[in-house]
CSV table of C-alpha atoms in Angstrom, one decimal:
chain,number,residue,atom,x,y,z
A,17,MET,CA,134.9,228.0,33.9
A,18,LYS,CA,137.7,225.4,33.8
A,19,ASN,CA,135.5,222.7,32.5
A,20,THR,CA,134.2,224.9,29.7
A,21,ARG,CA,137.8,225.6,28.6
A,22,LEU,CA,138.7,222.0,28.5
A,23,SER,CA,135.5,221.1,26.6
A,24,SER,CA,136.3,223.8,24.0
A,25,GLN,CA,139.8,222.4,23.6
A,26,GLY,CA,138.4,218.9,23.2
A,27,ILE,CA,136.1,220.1,20.4
A,28,ILE,CA,138.9,221.8,18.6
A,29,LEU,CA,141.2,218.8,18.9
A,30,ALA,CA,138.3,216.5,17.7
A,31,ILE,CA,137.5,218.6,14.6
A,32,ILE,CA,141.2,218.9,13.6
A,33,GLY,CA,141.8,215.2,14.1
A,34,VAL,CA,138.7,214.2,12.2
A,35,VAL,CA,139.5,216.5,9.2
A,36,LEU,CA,143.1,215.2,9.0
A,37,PHE,CA,141.9,211.6,9.1
A,38,SER,CA,139.4,212.5,6.4
A,39,ALA,CA,142.2,213.9,4.2
A,40,LYS,CA,143.5,210.4,3.9
A,41,ALA,CA,140.7,209.5,1.4
A,42,VAL,CA,141.9,212.3,-0.9
A,43,LEU,CA,145.5,211.3,-0.6
A,44,VAL,CA,144.6,207.7,-1.2
A,45,LYS,CA,142.9,208.6,-4.5
A,46,LEU,CA,146.1,210.4,-5.5
A,47,ALA,CA,148.2,207.3,-4.6
A,48,TYR,CA,145.9,205.0,-6.7
A,49,LYS,CA,147.1,206.9,-9.8
A,50,TYR,CA,150.4,205.0,-9.4
A,51,ASP,CA,148.7,201.6,-9.7
A,52,ILE,CA,149.3,200.5,-6.1
A,53,SER,CA,147.1,197.9,-4.3
A,54,SER,CA,145.1,198.7,-1.2
A,55,GLU,CA,147.1,196.2,0.8
A,56,HIS,CA,150.4,197.8,-0.1
A,57,LEU,CA,149.1,201.3,0.4
A,58,LEU,CA,147.9,200.4,3.9
A,59,LEU,CA,151.3,198.7,4.6
A,60,PHE,CA,153.3,201.8,3.5
A,61,ARG,CA,151.0,203.9,5.7
A,62,MET,CA,151.8,201.8,8.8
A,63,LEU,CA,155.5,201.2,7.9
A,64,PHE,CA,156.2,204.9,7.7
A,65,SER,CA,154.2,205.5,10.9
A,66,LEU,CA,155.7,202.8,13.0
A,67,PRO,CA,159.1,204.5,13.8
A,68,ILE,CA,157.4,207.6,15.2
A,69,TYR,CA,155.1,205.5,17.4
A,70,LEU,CA,158.0,203.5,18.7
A,71,VAL,CA,159.9,206.7,19.6
A,72,PHE,CA,157.0,208.1,21.5
A,73,ALA,CA,156.3,204.7,23.2
A,74,VAL,CA,159.9,204.6,24.5
A,75,TYR,CA,160.1,208.2,25.4
A,76,LYS,CA,156.8,208.6,27.2
A,77,LYS,CA,156.1,206.3,30.2
A,78,PRO,CA,152.5,205.5,31.3
A,79,LEU,CA,150.9,207.9,33.8
A,80,GLN,CA,150.3,205.1,36.3
A,81,ALA,CA,153.0,202.6,35.3
A,82,GLN,CA,153.3,201.3,38.8
A,83,LYS,CA,149.5,200.7,39.1
A,84,ASN,CA,148.6,199.3,35.6
A,85,LYS,CA,147.8,195.6,35.7
A,86,ASN,CA,148.9,193.1,33.1
A,87,SER,CA,145.3,192.9,32.0
A,88,ASP,CA,145.4,196.6,31.1
A,89,TYR,CA,148.2,195.9,28.6
A,90,LEU,CA,146.2,192.9,27.2
A,91,TRP,CA,143.3,195.3,26.6
A,92,ILE,CA,145.6,197.6,24.7
A,93,LEU,CA,146.7,194.6,22.5
A,94,PHE,CA,143.0,193.8,21.9
A,95,PHE,CA,142.0,197.3,21.0
A,96,GLY,CA,145.0,197.9,18.8
A,97,PHE,CA,144.2,194.7,17.0
A,98,ALA,CA,140.4,195.2,16.8
A,99,GLY,CA,140.1,198.9,16.7
A,100,TYR,CA,142.5,199.8,13.9
A,101,TYR,CA,143.6,196.6,12.2
A,102,LEU,CA,140.4,194.6,12.1
A,103,ALA,CA,138.2,197.7,11.5
A,104,SER,CA,140.3,198.6,8.5
A,105,TYR,CA,140.4,195.1,7.2
A,106,PHE,CA,136.7,194.5,7.5
A,107,ASP,CA,136.1,197.9,5.8
A,108,PHE,CA,138.4,196.8,2.9
A,109,LEU,CA,136.6,193.5,2.5
A,110,GLY,CA,133.1,195.2,2.6
A,111,LEU,CA,134.1,197.6,-0.1
A,112,GLN,CA,134.7,194.7,-2.5
A,113,TYR,CA,130.9,194.0,-2.4
A,114,ILE,CA,129.2,197.4,-2.0
A,115,LYS,CA,129.6,201.0,-3.2
A,116,ALA,CA,131.3,203.7,-1.2
A,117,GLY,CA,128.0,205.6,-0.5
A,118,LEU,CA,126.3,202.6,1.2
A,119,GLU,CA,129.6,201.9,3.0
A,120,ARG,CA,129.6,205.3,4.6
A,121,ILE,CA,126.0,205.1,5.6
A,122,ILE,CA,126.6,201.8,7.4
A,123,LEU,CA,130.0,202.8,8.8
A,124,PHE,CA,128.7,205.9,10.5
A,125,THR,CA,126.4,203.9,12.7
A,126,TYR,CA,129.5,203.7,15.0
A,127,PRO,CA,128.6,206.8,17.1
A,128,THR,CA,125.3,205.0,18.0
A,129,LEU,CA,127.3,201.8,18.7
A,130,VAL,CA,129.7,203.8,21.0
A,131,ILE,CA,126.8,205.1,23.1
A,132,ILE,CA,125.2,201.7,23.3
A,133,ILE,CA,128.5,199.9,24.3
A,134,SER,CA,129.2,202.6,26.9
A,135,TRP,CA,125.7,202.2,28.3
A,136,ILE,CA,126.0,198.4,28.5
A,137,PHE,CA,129.5,197.9,29.7
A,138,LEU,CA,130.4,201.2,31.4
A,139,LYS,CA,126.9,202.0,32.7
A,140,LYS,CA,127.1,205.5,31.2
A,141,ARG,CA,123.7,207.2,30.9
A,142,ILE,CA,122.6,208.2,27.4
A,143,THR,CA,121.6,211.9,27.6
A,144,ASN,CA,118.8,213.5,25.6
A,145,LYS,CA,121.3,215.8,24.0
A,146,GLN,CA,123.4,212.9,22.8
A,147,LEU,CA,120.3,211.1,21.5
A,148,TYR,CA,119.1,214.2,19.5
A,149,ALA,CA,122.6,215.0,18.2
A,150,ILE,CA,123.3,211.5,17.0
A,151,ILE,CA,119.9,211.2,15.2
A,152,ILE,CA,120.4,214.6,13.5
A,153,ALA,CA,124.0,213.9,12.5
A,154,TYR,CA,123.2,210.4,11.1
A,155,ILE,CA,120.3,211.8,9.1
A,156,GLY,CA,122.7,214.3,7.6
A,157,VAL,CA,125.2,211.5,6.7
A,158,VAL,CA,122.4,209.5,5.0
A,159,ILE,CA,121.2,212.6,3.0
A,160,THR,CA,124.8,213.4,2.0
A,161,PHE,CA,125.5,210.0,0.5
A,162,TRP,CA,121.9,209.0,-0.6
A,163,GLY,CA,122.7,209.8,-4.2
A,164,GLU,CA,125.6,207.3,-4.2
A,165,LEU,CA,123.4,204.5,-2.7
A,166,GLN,CA,123.4,201.5,-5.0
A,167,ILE,CA,122.5,197.9,-4.3
A,168,ASP,CA,123.3,196.1,-7.4
A,169,ASN,CA,124.7,192.7,-6.7
A,170,THR,CA,123.8,189.5,-4.8
A,171,HIS,CA,126.7,189.9,-2.3
A,172,THR,CA,125.2,193.1,-0.8
A,173,ILE,CA,124.3,191.5,2.5
A,174,LEU,CA,127.9,190.1,2.9
A,175,GLY,CA,129.3,193.6,2.2
A,176,ILE,CA,127.0,195.2,4.7
A,177,SER,CA,128.0,192.6,7.3
A,178,PHE,CA,131.7,193.4,6.9
A,179,ILE,CA,131.1,197.1,7.1
A,180,PHE,CA,129.0,196.8,10.2
A,181,LEU,CA,131.7,194.7,11.8
A,182,SER,CA,134.2,197.4,10.9
A,183,ALA,CA,131.9,200.0,12.6
A,184,PHE,CA,131.5,197.8,15.7
A,185,MET,CA,135.2,197.2,16.0
A,186,TYR,CA,136.0,200.9,15.7
A,187,ALA,CA,133.2,201.8,18.2
A,188,ALA,CA,134.8,199.3,20.6
A,189,TYR,CA,138.1,200.9,20.2
A,190,LEU,CA,136.7,204.4,21.0
A,191,VAL,CA,135.0,203.1,24.1
A,192,GLY,CA,138.2,201.3,25.1
A,193,SER,CA,140.2,204.5,24.5
A,194,GLY,CA,138.0,206.4,26.9
A,195,TRP,CA,138.6,203.8,29.5
A,196,LEU,CA,142.3,203.2,29.1
A,197,ILE,CA,143.6,206.7,28.3
A,198,PRO,CA,143.3,207.9,31.9
A,199,LYS,CA,145.4,204.9,33.0
A,200,PHE,CA,148.2,205.3,30.4
A,201,GLY,CA,148.0,208.8,29.1
A,202,VAL,CA,147.1,210.0,25.6
A,203,ILE,CA,150.6,209.6,24.1
A,204,THR,CA,151.4,206.2,25.6
A,205,PHE,CA,148.0,204.6,24.9
A,206,THR,CA,147.9,205.8,21.3
A,207,SER,CA,151.5,204.7,20.7
A,208,TYR,CA,151.0,201.3,22.1
A,209,ALA,CA,147.7,200.7,20.3
A,210,MET,CA,149.0,201.9,16.9
A,211,ILE,CA,152.2,199.8,17.3
A,212,VAL,CA,150.0,196.7,17.7
A,213,SER,CA,148.0,197.7,14.6
A,214,CYS,CA,151.2,198.4,12.5
A,215,LEU,CA,152.7,195.0,13.5
A,216,CYS,CA,149.5,193.2,12.5
A,217,ILE,CA,149.5,194.7,9.1
A,218,ILE,CA,153.3,193.9,8.7
A,219,VAL,CA,152.6,190.3,9.7
A,220,GLN,CA,149.8,190.0,7.2
A,221,TYR,CA,152.1,191.2,4.5
A,222,MET,CA,154.9,188.7,5.5
A,223,VAL,CA,152.4,185.8,5.6
A,224,PHE,CA,150.2,186.4,2.6
A,225,ASP,CA,152.0,188.8,0.3
A,226,ARG,CA,155.8,189.3,0.2
A,227,GLN,CA,155.7,191.1,-3.1
A,228,ASP,CA,158.4,193.6,-4.0
A,229,LEU,CA,157.8,197.0,-2.4
A,230,THR,CA,160.7,198.8,-4.1
A,231,ASN,CA,159.4,199.2,-7.7
A,232,TYR,CA,157.0,202.1,-7.1
A,233,PRO,CA,157.9,205.7,-8.3
A,234,LEU,CA,159.3,208.2,-5.8
A,235,GLU,CA,156.2,210.3,-5.9
A,236,LEU,CA,154.2,207.4,-4.4
A,237,TYR,CA,156.5,207.0,-1.4
A,238,ILE,CA,156.2,210.8,-0.8
A,239,ILE,CA,152.4,210.6,-0.8
A,240,CYS,CA,152.6,207.6,1.6
A,241,ILE,CA,154.8,209.5,4.0
A,242,ILE,CA,152.3,212.4,3.9
A,243,ILE,CA,149.5,210.0,4.7
A,244,ALA,CA,151.5,208.5,7.5
A,245,VAL,CA,152.4,211.9,9.1
A,246,PHE,CA,149.3,214.1,8.5
A,247,SER,CA,146.5,211.5,8.2
A,248,THR,CA,147.7,208.8,10.7
A,249,ILE,CA,150.2,209.9,13.3
A,250,ILE,CA,149.1,213.5,14.1
A,251,PRO,CA,145.3,212.8,14.0
A,252,SER,CA,145.7,209.6,16.1
A,253,TYR,CA,147.1,211.6,19.0
A,254,LEU,CA,144.7,214.5,18.5
A,255,VAL,CA,141.7,212.1,18.5
A,256,SER,CA,143.0,210.4,21.7
A,257,ALA,CA,143.4,213.8,23.3
A,258,ALA,CA,139.9,214.8,22.3
A,259,ILE,CA,138.5,211.5,23.7
A,260,ALA,CA,140.3,212.2,27.0
A,261,LYS,CA,138.6,215.6,27.2
A,262,LEU,CA,135.2,214.9,25.8
A,263,GLY,CA,134.6,211.2,26.4
A,264,ALA,CA,134.1,208.6,23.6
A,265,SER,CA,130.4,209.1,23.2
A,266,ASP,CA,130.5,212.9,22.5
A,267,PHE,CA,133.6,212.6,20.4
A,268,SER,CA,132.0,209.9,18.2
A,269,ILE,CA,129.1,212.3,17.4
A,270,ILE,CA,131.6,215.1,16.5
A,271,ALA,CA,133.4,212.6,14.3
A,272,SER,CA,130.3,212.5,12.0
A,273,LEU,CA,132.0,215.5,10.5
A,274,GLY,CA,134.4,213.1,8.8
A,275,PRO,CA,132.5,212.1,5.7
A,276,VAL,CA,131.4,215.7,5.2
A,277,SER,CA,135.0,217.0,5.3
A,278,THR,CA,136.0,214.2,2.9
A,279,ILE,CA,133.6,215.4,0.2
A,280,VAL,CA,134.6,219.0,0.7
A,281,LEU,CA,138.3,218.2,0.5
A,282,ALA,CA,137.6,216.1,-2.6
A,283,TYR,CA,135.8,219.1,-4.2
A,284,PHE,CA,138.7,221.5,-3.7
A,285,PHE,CA,141.7,219.2,-4.3
A,286,LEU,CA,140.4,216.5,-6.7
A,287,GLY,CA,137.8,218.6,-8.6
A,288,GLU,CA,134.9,216.2,-7.7
A,289,ASN,CA,131.3,217.4,-7.9
A,290,LEU,CA,129.6,218.7,-4.8
A,291,SER,CA,125.8,218.6,-5.3
A,292,HIS,CA,123.1,220.7,-3.6
A,293,ILE,CA,121.8,217.7,-1.7
A,294,GLN,CA,125.3,216.9,-0.4
A,295,VAL,CA,125.6,220.5,0.9
A,296,PHE,CA,122.2,220.2,2.6
A,297,GLY,CA,123.3,216.9,4.2
A,298,ALA,CA,126.5,218.5,5.4
A,299,VAL,CA,124.5,221.3,7.0
A,300,VAL,CA,122.4,218.8,8.8
A,301,VAL,CA,125.5,217.0,10.1
A,302,ILE,CA,126.9,220.2,11.4
A,303,LEU,CA,123.6,220.9,13.1
A,304,GLY,CA,123.8,217.6,14.9
A,305,ILE,CA,127.4,218.5,16.0
A,306,TYR,CA,126.2,221.9,17.2
A,307,VAL,CA,123.5,220.2,19.3
A,308,ILE,CA,126.2,218.1,21.2
A,309,THR,CA,128.7,220.9,21.5
A,310,LYS,CA,126.6,223.9,22.4
A,311,LYS,CA,126.7,225.0,26.0
A,312,ASP,CA,123.7,224.4,28.2
A,313,ARG,CA,122.0,227.5,29.6
């Protein structure tokens, strides 16, 4: 009975975390109305998030501080750098060459990559339930964004390569999370990894940009604070907690809900169109999530 309760809690944490992360896309579109670059928007997101992560990192000590090896901290550095910074950067590069619909179809190969990486490096068996769920959910993602699929330039292969690298890096981060969270705890691991990512983005700005950041209207800074709190800080901890309860593989399948929640939020808050084929694709994604979350008889 206890395991069932924990599993239910993990599912709820995963869904809330995924929906909050998905809301970032809607908030970003609102921010773009103020003529801000993607680099500055990402920088503000991390700048406003960094103080909170620092407070939690100082306040909350690792669960096994006396047992953690130096190599464990090096792995956190790696996953913080690769999982959030590089994954975001490769995604940004890829979107310069391909449309958003194709980007989402490629990006959401990461649940499959999570299961494969876990199988190769952690020797975790791939269950039939995971296999069926991931196939159904991915078919739903493809159906949802098929209408946006456009291959209209000679740099498509380059764009696809960048997006696939983004998916691989994020998949590696999720697998690393499932391995390191038991050693550090949800709050400590998330805080450390996100601090690394924040610092990487700040360093990138200091080296390659250094443009004035004070000439934007107040409304933009408010949107960026909302993105930092509700679409970065809170969901990052919720997702880590969900991974701790469900495991990286099962969480990644539930995370297929992300693109579906994005188009639904855009429909209600941005007035974007929601076609019948997108609704059908969303139902298929939810069916895949149901397969992985339903209790065995």
